Amino acid sequence: MNRKDWLASLAVDATPTIEDCIEQLGATFPLLYQYKETEQDPQWHAEGDVYIHTGMVLSELYVLLSNEASHITGESRQALILGALLHDIAKPMTTRRKEVKGVERVVATGHEAMGRSYVAHRLLNLELSYSVVDSVMGLVGEHHMPKLLVIKQMGAGEYWKLARKASMELLYWLEVADMKGRICEDLNEQLDLLAQFRLFCEEYQLWKEHKPLLQLAADMAPHLVGLDETTKDMVFARTMRDFEEGDISTFEEGIARTYSYRQGFSEVYVLYGPSGSGKSTWIERFGPECEVISLDELRAEINGDRSNQANIGKILNTARERLKTYLRAKKRVIWDATNLREDFRSLICRIAFDYHAFVTMVVFHKSENQLFVDNKNRSYPVPEMVLRSQLDQLEWPVPEEAHRYWVIDHQGNTIKQSGSFKRNNCDKTTGSINN
């Protein structure tokens, strides 16, 4: 069976083994070949390595899909199976031995977020809809969160955040399979934590869609009449963010907090994307009236060559000072750089937040294969080894890094939004993975 048909079969009734999955997808996700070599801590995974565990998780998931979760069909079923296969994909990169309280343990710290980053551009090489790609990324990146939210007794706001990144229902079923697909002493306790997670999701109306955001937009709509679309987004996104942080409890508080900004506020668009993502083309179309701070252009200005990486401190300081000047003047600003690391992005976002700017994260999501093709056709291509390094080290952005979050496809179209008033107010069928 060819790959396209094999992937399509996951949406119907296929139950491939771990061997089948690796045969079909190993070339796209080479870390799958390292599952057998990746050990796990015997206290939590007495069954053995990641290969054995993942095979057991898939088997348990198929049992669930034929019984309690038989209502999960089509693309949701496809995403859930791929999420199970890939949920520990970064363990080969992160697994190490560490002494904890005098005992040597096997840990894989951060494998969830690193896994999402690893699959982000590779998933687009496959014959999948974007909703499936987005859903799989959410499952891989957030599969540790259901139990953690319960253990830490987190409030509704943290559940709101999670529901903007992943389907809560699919996360639940993935984690039930994850727990049952291992040998550990506290299985019943782990499953009880997941049962509590489901109850909280249902209580907060987040189980199948992010109903609170739809309700928030509906409640706010009469108060936003006459405002332009960006201002509506600003009021809505700031209120949403304040709810998530636990700073307010009613939408009226959110509206009141934004009155002082409505007469004029700066906007900052922080771009993310490896070389060849289409950032420059998008800027030409979107931002002719914006101030653009380009690190490439600053390298050309200061070093005489946009590819010269010298004087990085001076370049960054110059860029930050220009940003602050524009923010004081309440300008619209585009921060044009690859911004592949979260700490680089957060530094710019913090400056913008300090100046009360409205911040949009613009994420360019193009397949790994297309990135290499398009890089060759750029006016200023980077060496292939540099692009490969970017893809291996990138840290995928998440919605809470900014007020508003846009994902741009290879054609320059916006294919996902978070923090948009219009989308939440008008699209009543939108599920949690697309909010």
Short mmCIF file of C-alpha atoms in Angstrom, two decimals:
data_model
loop_
_atom_site.label_atom_id
_atom_site.label_comp_id
_atom_site.label_asym_id
_atom_site.label_seq_id
_atom_site.Cartn_x
_atom_site.Cartn_y
_atom_site.Cartn_z
CA MET A 1 0.00 0.00 0.00
CA ASN A 2 1.37 3.43 -0.89
CA ARG A 3 1.76 6.04 1.84
CA LYS A 4 -1.18 8.19 0.77
CA ASP A 5 -3.62 5.27 0.92
CA TRP A 6 -2.05 4.04 4.15
CA LEU A 7 -2.58 7.43 5.80
CA ALA A 8 -6.14 7.58 4.51
CA SER A 9 -6.84 4.15 6.02
CA LEU A 10 -6.08 5.52 9.48
CA ALA A 11 -9.19 7.66 9.18
CA VAL A 12 -11.35 4.59 8.57
CA ASP A 13 -10.55 1.34 10.36
CA ALA A 14 -6.83 0.58 10.03
CA THR A 15 -4.92 -0.67 13.06
CA PRO A 16 -1.27 -0.71 11.95
CA THR A 17 1.43 -2.18 14.17
CA ILE A 18 4.45 -0.19 15.26
CA GLU A 19 6.44 -2.03 12.58
CA ASP A 20 3.96 -0.96 9.89
CA CYS A 21 4.10 2.64 11.07
CA ILE A 22 7.88 2.81 11.00
CA GLU A 23 8.00 1.21 7.56
CA GLN A 24 5.64 3.87 6.21
CA LEU A 25 6.90 6.94 8.08
CA GLY A 26 10.49 6.25 9.11
CA ALA A 27 11.91 8.21 6.18
CA THR A 28 9.86 11.27 7.20
CA PHE A 29 10.62 10.95 10.92
CA PRO A 30 14.06 9.27 11.18
CA LEU A 31 13.92 9.29 14.99
CA LEU A 32 11.39 6.45 14.72
CA TYR A 33 14.34 4.21 13.84
CA GLN A 34 15.90 5.01 17.24
CA TYR A 35 12.91 3.92 19.34
CA LYS A 36 14.45 0.50 20.02
CA GLU A 37 17.67 2.09 21.26
CA THR A 38 15.97 4.52 23.66
CA GLU A 39 15.63 3.29 27.23
CA GLN A 40 12.99 4.39 29.76
CA ASP A 41 12.90 4.47 33.53
CA PRO A 42 11.93 0.99 34.82
CA GLN A 43 9.75 2.42 37.58
CA TRP A 44 7.41 4.11 35.12
CA HIS A 45 8.10 1.93 32.09
CA ALA A 46 8.89 -1.61 33.19
CA GLU A 47 7.82 -2.80 29.74
CA GLY A 48 11.11 -1.58 28.25
CA ASP A 49 12.22 0.80 25.54
CA VAL A 50 10.26 3.43 23.59
CA TYR A 51 9.62 0.99 20.73
CA ILE A 52 7.91 -1.52 23.03
CA HIS A 53 5.98 1.22 24.82
CA THR A 54 4.75 2.87 21.61
CA GLY A 55 3.61 -0.49 20.23
CA MET A 56 1.65 -1.11 23.43
CA VAL A 57 0.13 2.39 23.30
CA LEU A 58 -1.08 1.80 19.73
CA SER A 59 -2.60 -1.55 20.73
CA GLU A 60 -4.41 0.00 23.69
CA LEU A 61 -5.62 2.87 21.52
CA TYR A 62 -7.16 0.45 19.02
CA VAL A 63 -9.06 -1.22 21.87
CA LEU A 64 -10.39 2.18 22.95
CA LEU A 65 -11.33 3.09 19.37
CA SER A 66 -13.37 -0.09 19.09
CA ASN A 67 -15.16 0.50 22.41
CA GLU A 68 -15.42 3.66 24.55
CA ALA A 69 -13.93 5.91 21.87
CA SER A 70 -15.64 4.33 18.86
CA HIS A 71 -17.29 7.68 18.09
CA ILE A 72 -13.89 9.09 17.11
CA THR A 73 -13.73 8.66 13.35
CA GLY A 74 -12.36 10.31 10.23
CA GLU A 75 -9.62 12.90 10.64
CA SER A 76 -9.86 12.77 14.43
CA ARG A 77 -9.07 9.05 14.34
CA GLN A 78 -6.22 9.68 11.91
CA ALA A 79 -4.74 12.40 14.13
CA LEU A 80 -5.09 10.31 17.28
CA ILE A 81 -3.22 7.32 15.82
CA LEU A 82 -0.43 9.53 14.48
CA GLY A 83 -0.31 11.34 17.83
CA ALA A 84 0.14 8.01 19.62
CA LEU A 85 2.92 6.96 17.23
CA LEU A 86 4.77 10.27 17.59
CA HIS A 87 4.02 11.34 21.17
CA ASP A 88 7.50 10.29 22.37
CA ILE A 89 9.34 11.05 19.12
CA ALA A 90 11.87 13.32 20.83
CA LYS A 91 12.85 10.85 23.55
CA PRO A 92 15.83 9.62 21.49
CA MET A 93 17.16 13.21 21.61
CA THR A 94 16.36 13.98 25.25
CA THR A 95 16.79 10.72 27.19
CA ARG A 96 19.63 10.64 29.70
CA ARG A 97 20.50 9.26 33.11
CA LYS A 98 20.25 11.62 36.07
CA GLU A 99 20.66 11.20 39.80
CA VAL A 100 17.43 12.07 41.61
CA LYS A 101 17.45 11.96 45.43
CA GLY A 102 20.45 9.67 45.37
CA VAL A 103 18.96 7.28 42.81
CA GLU A 104 19.97 7.09 39.15
CA ARG A 105 16.89 7.61 36.99
CA VAL A 106 16.20 7.73 33.26
CA VAL A 107 14.64 11.05 32.27
CA ALA A 108 13.58 12.71 29.00
CA THR A 109 13.01 16.28 30.12
CA GLY A 110 11.27 18.50 27.59
CA HIS A 111 10.61 15.75 25.07
CA GLU A 112 7.03 16.96 24.56
CA ALA A 113 7.82 20.47 23.29
CA MET A 114 10.88 19.24 21.43
CA GLY A 115 8.75 16.57 19.80
CA ARG A 116 6.25 19.15 18.55
CA SER A 117 9.10 21.18 17.07
CA TYR A 118 10.58 18.08 15.43
CA VAL A 119 7.35 17.07 13.69
CA ALA A 120 6.11 20.58 12.83
CA HIS A 121 7.60 20.99 9.36
CA ARG A 122 8.00 17.26 8.67
CA LEU A 123 4.26 16.52 9.06
CA LEU A 124 3.59 18.81 6.11
CA ASN A 125 5.57 16.42 3.91
CA LEU A 126 2.69 13.94 4.32
CA GLU A 127 -0.69 13.73 2.56
CA LEU A 128 -2.65 15.20 5.48
CA SER A 129 -5.10 18.06 5.91
CA TYR A 130 -3.82 21.00 7.92
CA SER A 131 -6.35 20.34 10.69
CA VAL A 132 -4.79 16.89 11.18
CA VAL A 133 -1.26 18.32 11.14
CA ASP A 134 -2.26 20.92 13.73
CA SER A 135 -4.01 18.35 15.89
CA VAL A 136 -1.05 15.93 15.86
CA MET A 137 1.29 18.77 16.85
CA GLY A 138 -0.98 19.59 19.77
CA LEU A 139 -1.09 15.98 20.94
CA VAL A 140 2.67 15.54 20.73
CA GLY A 141 3.47 18.87 22.39
CA GLU A 142 0.90 18.78 25.17
CA HIS A 143 0.41 15.12 26.09
CA HIS A 144 2.01 15.66 29.50
CA MET A 145 -0.44 18.41 30.48
CA PRO A 146 -3.70 16.58 31.38
CA LYS A 147 -2.30 14.93 34.51
CA LEU A 148 -0.10 17.93 35.33
CA LEU A 149 -3.06 20.33 35.42
CA VAL A 150 -4.81 18.07 37.93
CA ILE A 151 -1.74 17.39 40.07
CA LYS A 152 -0.93 21.11 40.30
CA GLN A 153 -4.58 21.99 40.91
CA MET A 154 -4.52 24.59 38.16
CA GLY A 155 -7.46 26.89 37.57
CA ALA A 156 -9.76 27.28 34.58
CA GLY A 157 -7.38 29.69 32.84
CA GLU A 158 -4.74 27.01 32.34
CA TYR A 159 -7.36 24.71 30.84
CA TRP A 160 -8.30 27.58 28.49
CA LYS A 161 -4.68 27.84 27.36
CA LEU A 162 -4.41 24.12 26.73
CA ALA A 163 -7.67 24.03 24.76
CA ARG A 164 -6.22 26.60 22.34
CA LYS A 165 -3.33 24.26 21.59
CA ALA A 166 -4.91 20.82 21.47
CA SER A 167 -8.20 18.96 21.42
CA MET A 168 -8.96 18.14 25.05
CA GLU A 169 -10.91 15.03 24.12
CA LEU A 170 -8.17 13.62 21.90
CA LEU A 171 -5.57 14.43 24.56
CA TYR A 172 -7.61 12.45 27.07
CA TRP A 173 -7.88 9.34 24.88
CA LEU A 174 -4.21 9.54 23.93
CA GLU A 175 -3.20 9.66 27.57
CA VAL A 176 -5.49 6.80 28.58
CA ALA A 177 -3.75 4.72 25.92
CA ASP A 178 -0.36 6.08 27.04
CA MET A 179 -1.01 4.98 30.63
CA LYS A 180 -2.43 1.58 29.71
CA GLY A 181 0.39 1.01 27.24
CA ARG A 182 3.02 0.67 29.95
CA ILE A 183 3.82 -1.40 33.01
CA CYS A 184 3.88 0.64 36.22
CA GLU A 185 2.78 0.22 39.82
CA ASP A 186 0.42 3.20 40.01
CA LEU A 187 -1.69 2.70 36.87
CA ASN A 188 -5.01 3.14 38.69
CA GLU A 189 -3.86 6.40 40.26
CA GLN A 190 -2.72 7.70 36.86
CA LEU A 191 -6.03 6.81 35.24
CA ASP A 192 -7.86 8.52 38.09
CA LEU A 193 -5.96 11.74 37.37
CA LEU A 194 -7.09 11.51 33.75
CA ALA A 195 -10.69 10.94 34.83
CA GLN A 196 -10.46 14.12 36.90
CA PHE A 197 -9.02 15.97 33.90
CA ARG A 198 -12.03 14.93 31.83
CA LEU A 199 -14.44 16.13 34.53
CA PHE A 200 -12.73 19.52 34.69
CA CYS A 201 -12.85 19.84 30.90
CA GLU A 202 -16.55 19.09 30.89
CA GLU A 203 -17.16 21.50 33.76
CA TYR A 204 -15.27 24.28 31.95
CA GLN A 205 -17.06 23.41 28.65
CA LEU A 206 -13.84 22.59 26.87
CA TRP A 207 -14.34 18.92 26.10
CA LYS A 208 -15.21 19.02 22.40
CA GLU A 209 -14.75 22.72 21.59
CA HIS A 210 -13.66 25.92 23.31
CA LYS A 211 -17.17 27.11 24.18
CA PRO A 212 -16.01 29.81 26.63
CA LEU A 213 -14.24 31.71 23.83
CA LEU A 214 -17.35 31.58 21.66
CA GLN A 215 -19.39 32.87 24.59
CA LEU A 216 -16.83 35.56 25.40
CA ALA A 217 -16.99 36.86 21.84
CA ALA A 218 -20.79 36.82 21.88
CA ASP A 219 -20.92 38.70 25.19
CA MET A 220 -18.42 41.30 24.02
CA ALA A 221 -19.93 41.87 20.56
CA PRO A 222 -22.46 44.62 21.56
CA HIS A 223 -19.67 46.56 23.29
CA LEU A 224 -17.39 46.57 20.24
CA VAL A 225 -19.75 48.01 17.64
CA GLY A 226 -18.09 50.70 15.56
CA LEU A 227 -14.51 49.68 16.31
CA ASP A 228 -12.15 48.61 13.53
CA GLU A 229 -11.20 44.92 13.27
CA THR A 230 -7.75 45.29 14.82
CA THR A 231 -9.15 47.15 17.84
CA LYS A 232 -11.83 44.49 18.27
CA ASP A 233 -9.10 41.84 18.21
CA MET A 234 -7.07 43.84 20.72
CA VAL A 235 -9.97 44.08 23.19
CA PHE A 236 -10.93 40.43 22.73
CA ALA A 237 -7.38 39.03 22.89
CA ARG A 238 -6.36 41.09 25.92
CA THR A 239 -9.50 40.00 27.75
CA MET A 240 -8.89 36.35 26.81
CA ARG A 241 -5.30 36.59 28.01
CA ASP A 242 -6.36 38.22 31.30
CA PHE A 243 -8.87 35.41 31.89
CA GLU A 244 -6.17 32.81 31.26
CA GLU A 245 -3.79 34.50 33.68
CA GLY A 246 -6.50 34.74 36.34
CA ASP A 247 -6.39 38.55 36.41
CA ILE A 248 -10.12 39.02 35.70
CA SER A 249 -13.29 36.99 36.14
CA THR A 250 -15.82 38.84 33.95
CA PHE A 251 -15.74 40.15 30.39
CA GLU A 252 -16.79 43.59 31.64
CA GLU A 253 -13.48 43.81 33.47
CA GLY A 254 -11.67 43.04 30.24
CA ILE A 255 -13.53 45.72 28.35
CA ALA A 256 -12.84 48.28 31.06
CA ARG A 257 -9.13 47.45 31.05
CA THR A 258 -8.83 48.23 27.34
CA TYR A 259 -10.51 51.65 27.20
CA SER A 260 -7.23 53.50 27.71
CA TYR A 261 -5.71 51.80 24.64
CA ARG A 262 -8.50 52.38 22.15
CA GLN A 263 -7.47 55.89 21.13
CA GLY A 264 -4.15 54.63 19.85
CA PHE A 265 -1.84 51.70 20.44
CA SER A 266 1.22 50.27 18.79
CA GLU A 267 1.17 46.94 17.01
CA VAL A 268 4.07 44.52 16.84
CA TYR A 269 4.19 41.57 14.44
CA VAL A 270 6.84 39.06 15.50
CA LEU A 271 7.65 36.75 12.60
CA TYR A 272 8.71 33.11 12.96
CA GLY A 273 10.02 30.97 10.13
CA PRO A 274 13.15 29.18 8.89
CA SER A 275 14.93 30.62 5.87
CA GLY A 276 12.76 30.37 2.77
CA SER A 277 9.47 30.44 4.69
CA GLY A 278 8.04 33.36 2.71
CA LYS A 279 8.41 36.08 5.33
CA SER A 280 9.69 38.75 2.92
CA THR A 281 6.91 38.10 0.40
CA TRP A 282 4.31 38.32 3.16
CA ILE A 283 5.77 41.61 4.43
CA GLU A 284 5.53 43.13 0.96
CA ARG A 285 1.85 42.23 0.77
CA PHE A 286 0.83 42.90 4.37
CA GLY A 287 3.00 45.69 5.69
CA PRO A 288 3.90 48.44 3.23
CA GLU A 289 2.80 50.99 5.83
CA CYS A 290 4.62 49.21 8.69
CA GLU A 291 8.05 49.93 10.10
CA VAL A 292 10.18 46.85 9.41
CA ILE A 293 13.08 45.89 11.64
CA SER A 294 15.06 43.32 9.69
CA LEU A 295 18.09 41.70 11.28
CA ASP A 296 19.35 40.77 7.80
CA GLU A 297 19.22 44.41 6.71
CA LEU A 298 20.90 45.53 9.92
CA ARG A 299 23.74 43.09 9.28
CA ALA A 300 24.11 44.62 5.82
CA GLU A 301 24.01 48.12 7.33
CA ILE A 302 26.49 47.47 10.14
CA ASN A 303 28.68 44.70 8.69
CA GLY A 304 28.35 45.48 5.00
CA ASP A 305 27.05 41.98 4.31
CA ARG A 306 23.68 40.48 5.37
CA SER A 307 25.31 37.06 5.79
CA ASN A 308 28.07 38.36 8.10
CA GLN A 309 27.24 37.24 11.66
CA ALA A 310 29.75 39.58 13.37
CA ASN A 311 28.75 42.34 15.82
CA ILE A 312 25.62 40.47 16.87
CA GLY A 313 25.41 42.42 20.14
CA LYS A 314 25.49 45.77 18.36
CA ILE A 315 22.95 44.62 15.79
CA LEU A 316 20.49 43.40 18.41
CA ASN A 317 20.89 46.53 20.53
CA THR A 318 20.28 48.72 17.48
CA ALA A 319 17.19 46.68 16.59
CA ARG A 320 15.78 46.88 20.12
CA GLU A 321 16.34 50.63 20.34
CA ARG A 322 14.58 51.16 17.04
CA LEU A 323 11.71 49.02 18.28
CA LYS A 324 11.35 51.14 21.42
CA THR A 325 11.41 54.33 19.35
CA TYR A 326 8.59 53.04 17.15
CA LEU A 327 6.62 51.83 20.17
CA ARG A 328 6.80 55.24 21.83
CA ALA A 329 5.39 56.71 18.60
CA LYS A 330 2.61 54.07 18.56
CA LYS A 331 3.72 52.70 15.19
CA ARG A 332 2.93 49.39 13.50
CA VAL A 333 6.14 47.35 13.57
CA ILE A 334 7.23 44.09 11.95
CA TRP A 335 10.15 42.30 13.63
CA ASP A 336 11.63 40.38 10.71
CA ALA A 337 13.93 37.53 11.72
CA THR A 338 13.80 33.75 11.82
CA ASN A 339 13.02 33.91 15.59
CA LEU A 340 13.42 30.15 15.88
CA ARG A 341 14.16 30.20 19.61
CA GLU A 342 11.55 30.94 22.25
CA ASP A 343 13.95 33.07 24.32
CA PHE A 344 14.63 35.32 21.31
CA ARG A 345 10.90 35.77 20.69
CA SER A 346 10.06 36.33 24.35
CA LEU A 347 12.60 39.14 24.64
CA ILE A 348 10.91 41.07 21.82
CA CYS A 349 7.42 40.29 23.12
CA ARG A 350 8.34 41.47 26.63
CA ILE A 351 9.54 44.81 25.30
CA ALA A 352 6.31 45.17 23.32
CA PHE A 353 4.18 44.20 26.34
CA ASP A 354 6.01 46.76 28.48
CA TYR A 355 4.97 49.45 25.97
CA HIS A 356 1.38 48.15 26.01
CA ALA A 357 1.61 47.14 22.35
CA PHE A 358 -0.76 44.66 20.73
CA VAL A 359 1.44 41.70 19.78
CA THR A 360 0.78 39.23 16.97
CA MET A 361 2.92 36.13 16.45
CA VAL A 362 3.03 35.39 12.71
CA VAL A 363 4.08 31.77 12.17
CA PHE A 364 5.14 30.63 8.69
CA HIS A 365 4.38 26.94 8.36
CA LYS A 366 5.85 25.32 5.27
CA SER A 367 6.84 21.70 4.70
CA GLU A 368 10.43 20.66 5.22
CA ASN A 369 10.71 19.61 1.58
CA GLN A 370 9.30 22.90 0.29
CA LEU A 371 11.64 24.92 2.48
CA PHE A 372 14.69 23.41 0.80
CA VAL A 373 13.23 23.98 -2.67
CA ASP A 374 12.22 27.59 -1.99
CA ASN A 375 15.48 28.43 -0.25
CA LYS A 376 17.34 27.71 -3.49
CA ASN A 377 15.12 30.20 -5.33
CA ARG A 378 15.62 33.08 -2.88
CA SER A 379 17.60 36.18 -3.72
CA TYR A 380 19.80 35.39 -0.73
CA PRO A 381 19.76 31.59 -0.16
CA VAL A 382 21.44 30.16 2.91
CA PRO A 383 23.62 27.04 2.71
CA GLU A 384 21.59 23.82 3.01
CA MET A 385 23.50 22.83 6.14
CA VAL A 386 22.37 26.10 7.78
CA LEU A 387 18.74 25.43 6.90
CA ARG A 388 19.06 21.87 8.20
CA SER A 389 20.48 23.23 11.45
CA GLN A 390 17.55 25.63 11.74
CA LEU A 391 15.04 22.79 11.35
CA ASP A 392 16.86 20.63 13.88
CA GLN A 393 17.04 23.36 16.53
CA LEU A 394 13.83 25.37 16.13
CA GLU A 395 11.34 25.82 18.98
CA TRP A 396 7.78 25.98 17.67
CA PRO A 397 5.81 29.04 18.89
CA VAL A 398 2.61 28.58 20.90
CA PRO A 399 -0.39 30.95 21.12
CA GLU A 400 0.21 32.28 24.63
CA GLU A 401 3.51 33.86 23.56
CA ALA A 402 1.52 36.79 22.11
CA HIS A 403 -1.95 38.34 22.19
CA ARG A 404 -2.83 37.10 18.72
CA TYR A 405 -1.47 34.13 16.77
CA TRP A 406 -1.57 33.64 13.00
CA VAL A 407 -0.29 30.67 11.00
CA ILE A 408 0.60 31.36 7.36
CA ASP A 409 0.82 28.58 4.76
CA HIS A 410 3.16 28.18 1.78
CA GLN A 411 0.90 30.35 -0.38
CA GLY A 412 0.82 33.21 2.11
CA ASN A 413 -2.71 32.47 3.33
CA THR A 414 -3.72 32.64 7.00
CA ILE A 415 -4.79 29.10 7.89
CA LYS A 416 -5.09 29.35 11.66
CA GLN A 417 -5.89 32.16 14.07
CA SER A 418 -6.02 32.47 17.83
CA GLY A 419 -7.03 35.64 19.62
CA SER A 420 -9.22 36.85 16.77
CA PHE A 421 -12.62 38.30 17.74
CA LYS A 422 -14.20 37.80 14.31
CA ARG A 423 -13.26 34.13 14.08
CA ASN A 424 -14.64 33.29 17.50
CA ASN A 425 -17.73 35.45 16.99
CA CYS A 426 -18.66 34.15 13.54
CA ASP A 427 -17.38 30.60 13.21
CA LYS A 428 -19.57 28.67 15.63
CA THR A 429 -18.36 25.31 14.36
CA THR A 430 -14.71 25.91 15.11
CA GLY A 431 -13.15 23.26 17.32
CA SER A 432 -10.60 23.84 20.04
CA ILE A 433 -7.60 23.04 17.82
CA ASN A 434 -8.39 25.95 15.52
CA ASN A 435 -9.38 28.65 18.04
#
